[in-house]
Short mmCIF file of C-alpha atoms in Angstrom, two decimals:
data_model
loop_
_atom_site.label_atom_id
_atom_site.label_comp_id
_atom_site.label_asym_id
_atom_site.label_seq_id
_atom_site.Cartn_x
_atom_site.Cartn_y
_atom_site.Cartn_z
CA UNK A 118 0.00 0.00 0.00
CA UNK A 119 0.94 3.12 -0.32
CA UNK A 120 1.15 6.19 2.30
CA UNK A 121 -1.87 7.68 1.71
CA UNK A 122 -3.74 4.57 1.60
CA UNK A 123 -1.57 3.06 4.89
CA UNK A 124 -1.86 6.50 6.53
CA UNK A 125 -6.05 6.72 6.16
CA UNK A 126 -6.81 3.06 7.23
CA UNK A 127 -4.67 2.75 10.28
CA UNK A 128 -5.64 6.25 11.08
CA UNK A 129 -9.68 5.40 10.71
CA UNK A 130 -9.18 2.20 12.65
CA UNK A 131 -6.83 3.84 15.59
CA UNK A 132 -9.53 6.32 16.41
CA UNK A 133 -12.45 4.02 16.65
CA UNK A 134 -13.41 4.17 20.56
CA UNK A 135 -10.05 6.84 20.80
CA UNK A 136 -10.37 9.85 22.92
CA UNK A 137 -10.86 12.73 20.37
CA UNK A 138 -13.35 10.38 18.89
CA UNK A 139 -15.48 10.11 22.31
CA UNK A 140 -14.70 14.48 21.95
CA UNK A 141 -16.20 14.50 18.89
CA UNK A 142 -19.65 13.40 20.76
CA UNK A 143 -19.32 15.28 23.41
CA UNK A 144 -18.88 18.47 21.12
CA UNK A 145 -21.45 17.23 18.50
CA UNK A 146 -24.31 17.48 21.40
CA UNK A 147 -22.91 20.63 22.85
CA UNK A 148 -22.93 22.48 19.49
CA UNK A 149 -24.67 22.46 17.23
CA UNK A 150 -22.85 23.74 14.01
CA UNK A 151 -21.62 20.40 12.00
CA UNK A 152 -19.74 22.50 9.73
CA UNK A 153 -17.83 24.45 12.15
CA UNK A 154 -17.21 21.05 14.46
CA UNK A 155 -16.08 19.46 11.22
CA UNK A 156 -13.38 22.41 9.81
CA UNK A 157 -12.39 22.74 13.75
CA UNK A 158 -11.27 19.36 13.57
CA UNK A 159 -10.04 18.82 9.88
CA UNK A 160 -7.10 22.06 10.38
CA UNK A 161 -6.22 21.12 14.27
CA UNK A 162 -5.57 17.45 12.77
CA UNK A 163 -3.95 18.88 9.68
CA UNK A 164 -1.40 21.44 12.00
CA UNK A 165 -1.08 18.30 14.44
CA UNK A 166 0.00 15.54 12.09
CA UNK A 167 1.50 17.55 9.46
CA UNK A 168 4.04 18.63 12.59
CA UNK A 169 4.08 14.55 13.43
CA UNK A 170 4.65 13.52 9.84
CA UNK A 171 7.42 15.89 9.49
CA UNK A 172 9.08 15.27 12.92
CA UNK A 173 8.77 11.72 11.79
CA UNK A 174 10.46 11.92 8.51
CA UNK A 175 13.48 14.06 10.06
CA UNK A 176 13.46 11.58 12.91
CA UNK A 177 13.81 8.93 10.07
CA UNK A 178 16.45 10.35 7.90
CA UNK A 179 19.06 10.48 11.07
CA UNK A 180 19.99 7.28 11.26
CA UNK A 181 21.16 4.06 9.20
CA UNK A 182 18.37 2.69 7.05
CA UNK A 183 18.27 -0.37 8.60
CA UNK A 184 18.19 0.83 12.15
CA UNK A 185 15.27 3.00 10.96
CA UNK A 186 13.30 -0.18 9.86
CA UNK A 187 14.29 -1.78 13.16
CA UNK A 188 12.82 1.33 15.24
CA UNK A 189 9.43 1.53 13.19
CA UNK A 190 8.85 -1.90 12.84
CA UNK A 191 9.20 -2.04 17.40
CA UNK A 192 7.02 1.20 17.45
CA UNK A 193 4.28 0.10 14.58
CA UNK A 194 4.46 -3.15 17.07
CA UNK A 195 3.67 -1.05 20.10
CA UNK A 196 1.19 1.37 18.66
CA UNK A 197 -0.46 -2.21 18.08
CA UNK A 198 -0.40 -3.45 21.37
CA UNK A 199 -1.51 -0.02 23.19
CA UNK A 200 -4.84 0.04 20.51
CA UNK A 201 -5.74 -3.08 22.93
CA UNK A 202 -5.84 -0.45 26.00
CA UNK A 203 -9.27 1.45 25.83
CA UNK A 204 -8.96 5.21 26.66
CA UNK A 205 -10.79 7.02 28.81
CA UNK A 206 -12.90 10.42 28.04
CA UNK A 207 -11.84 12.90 29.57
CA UNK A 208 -14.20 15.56 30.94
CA UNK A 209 -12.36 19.02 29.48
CA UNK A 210 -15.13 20.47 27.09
CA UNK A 211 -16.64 22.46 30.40
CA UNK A 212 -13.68 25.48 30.67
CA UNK A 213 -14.51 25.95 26.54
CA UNK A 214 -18.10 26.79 27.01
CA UNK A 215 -17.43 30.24 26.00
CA UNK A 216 -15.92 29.42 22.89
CA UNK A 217 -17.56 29.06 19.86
CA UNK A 218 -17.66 25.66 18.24
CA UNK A 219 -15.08 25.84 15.85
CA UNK A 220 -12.85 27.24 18.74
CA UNK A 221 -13.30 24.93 21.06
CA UNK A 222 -12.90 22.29 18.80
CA UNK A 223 -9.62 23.04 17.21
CA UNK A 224 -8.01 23.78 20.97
CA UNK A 225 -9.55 20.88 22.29
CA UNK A 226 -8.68 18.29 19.37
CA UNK A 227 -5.38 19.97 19.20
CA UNK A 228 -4.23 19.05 22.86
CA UNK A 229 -6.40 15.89 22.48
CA UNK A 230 -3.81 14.54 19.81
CA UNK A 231 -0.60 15.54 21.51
CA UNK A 232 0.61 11.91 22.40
CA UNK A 233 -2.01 10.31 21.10
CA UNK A 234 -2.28 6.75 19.26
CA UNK A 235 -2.84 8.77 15.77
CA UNK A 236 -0.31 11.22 16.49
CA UNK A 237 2.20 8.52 17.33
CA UNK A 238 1.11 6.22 14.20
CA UNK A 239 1.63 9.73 12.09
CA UNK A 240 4.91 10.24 13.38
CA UNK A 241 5.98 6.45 12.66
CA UNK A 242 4.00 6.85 9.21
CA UNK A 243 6.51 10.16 8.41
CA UNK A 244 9.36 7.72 9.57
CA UNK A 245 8.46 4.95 7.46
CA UNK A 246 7.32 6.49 4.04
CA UNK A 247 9.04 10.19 4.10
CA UNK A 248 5.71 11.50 2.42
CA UNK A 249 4.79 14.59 4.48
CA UNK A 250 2.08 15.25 2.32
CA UNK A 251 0.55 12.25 1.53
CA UNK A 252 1.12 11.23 5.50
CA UNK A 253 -0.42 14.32 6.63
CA UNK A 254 -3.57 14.39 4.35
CA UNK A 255 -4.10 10.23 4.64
CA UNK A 256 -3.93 10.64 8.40
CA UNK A 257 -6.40 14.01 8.35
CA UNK A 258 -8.68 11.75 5.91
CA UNK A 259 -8.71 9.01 8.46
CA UNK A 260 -9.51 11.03 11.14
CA UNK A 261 -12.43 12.47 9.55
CA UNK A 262 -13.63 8.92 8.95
CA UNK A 263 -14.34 8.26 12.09
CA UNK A 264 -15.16 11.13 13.31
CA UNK A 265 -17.59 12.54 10.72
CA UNK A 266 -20.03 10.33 11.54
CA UNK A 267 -19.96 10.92 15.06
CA UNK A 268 -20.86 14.40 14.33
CA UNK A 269 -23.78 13.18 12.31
CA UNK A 270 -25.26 9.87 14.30
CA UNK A 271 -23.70 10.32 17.54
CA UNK A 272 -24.70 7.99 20.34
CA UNK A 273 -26.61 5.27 18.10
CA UNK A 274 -23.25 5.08 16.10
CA UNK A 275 -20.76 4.24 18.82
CA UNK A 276 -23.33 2.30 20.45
CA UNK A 277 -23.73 -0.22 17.47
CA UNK A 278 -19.68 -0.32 16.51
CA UNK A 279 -17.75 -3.44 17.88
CA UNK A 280 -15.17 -1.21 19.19
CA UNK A 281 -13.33 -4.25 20.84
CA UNK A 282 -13.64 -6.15 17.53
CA UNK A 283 -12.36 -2.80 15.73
CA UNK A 284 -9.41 -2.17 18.56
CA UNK A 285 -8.27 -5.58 17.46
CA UNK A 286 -8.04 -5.38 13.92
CA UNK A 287 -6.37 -1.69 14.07
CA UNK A 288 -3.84 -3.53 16.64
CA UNK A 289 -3.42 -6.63 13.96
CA UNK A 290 -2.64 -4.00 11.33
CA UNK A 291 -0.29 -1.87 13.07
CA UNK A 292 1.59 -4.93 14.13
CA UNK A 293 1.52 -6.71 10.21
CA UNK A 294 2.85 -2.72 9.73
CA UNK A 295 5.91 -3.67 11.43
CA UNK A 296 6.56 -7.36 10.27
CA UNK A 297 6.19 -5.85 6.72
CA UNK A 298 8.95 -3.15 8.02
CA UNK A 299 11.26 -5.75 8.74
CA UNK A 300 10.94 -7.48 5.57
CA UNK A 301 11.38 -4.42 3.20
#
């Protein structure tokens, strides 16, 4: 596959049940102004993993080649295993009230993602393919994926997903990530 394609799927699959997604529904009933919930979160993910994918490439590009495939293929391998840890929502949105919803959201999703799954998988995504671009707008994509719909169906969504079921497959792919690291 290539970075785009890598950098949307794992993305989409990392944030089912994730924190900022569980934000995303908490905003969504707050406010209600879909379009400004949507851009809010589209430019604090594009600032946050465009910064990830970058630090990532640079990151990548300082040592051997083969040490590089060694360190991604470990860290694709642990991104896998921490998907298997559920998060916990966090109960931030009340000091925002004030702010409009576009506001709110882009502060809130923007300290959301700062060590987050997704902003560790972009990172090791920068590392592994040296695409900024197509990183940064696959991983933006795939964050919109999953949260789009939250905006949209909310409760009934996340109630009917098998996160669990999800969690594992997103953990399975980040881990077959890093076995296919090792064999490039």
């Amino acid at each position: 596959m290539d970075a785009f394609s890598t950098s949307v799927i794992t993305v989409a699959l990392a944030e089912i049940g994730d924190k900022t997604q569980l934000l995303t529904l908490l905003l969504a009933t707050r406010f209600n102004a879909r379009g400004a919930l949507i851009t809010g979160i589209v430019l604090a993910t594009l600032v946050n993993h465009g910064l990830s994918a970058w630090l990532g490439s640079y990151v990548g590009n300082l040592f051997a080649p083969n040490i590089t495939n060694w360190l991604v293929a470990l860290s694709f391998m642990l991104v896998g295993a921490w998907l298997l840890v559920p998060d916990k929502a966090e109960a931030t949105t009340g000091r925002f009230d004030k702010l409009e919803a576009f506001g709110a959201t882009f502060i809130l999703f923007s300290v959301a993602e700062l060590g987050d799954k997704t902003q560790v998988a972009t990172v090791l995504l920068g590392a592994e393919y040296h695409q900024i671009m197509f990183v940064t707008v696959g991983t933006t994509v795939g964050m919109l994926v999953a949260n789009v719909p939250v905006i949209f169906l909310g409760e009934q969504l996340l109630r009917q997903l098998p996160v669990k079921q999800l969690h594992r497959v997103a953990a399975a792919l980040f881990i077959g990530l890093g076995f296919a690291t090792l064999w490039r």
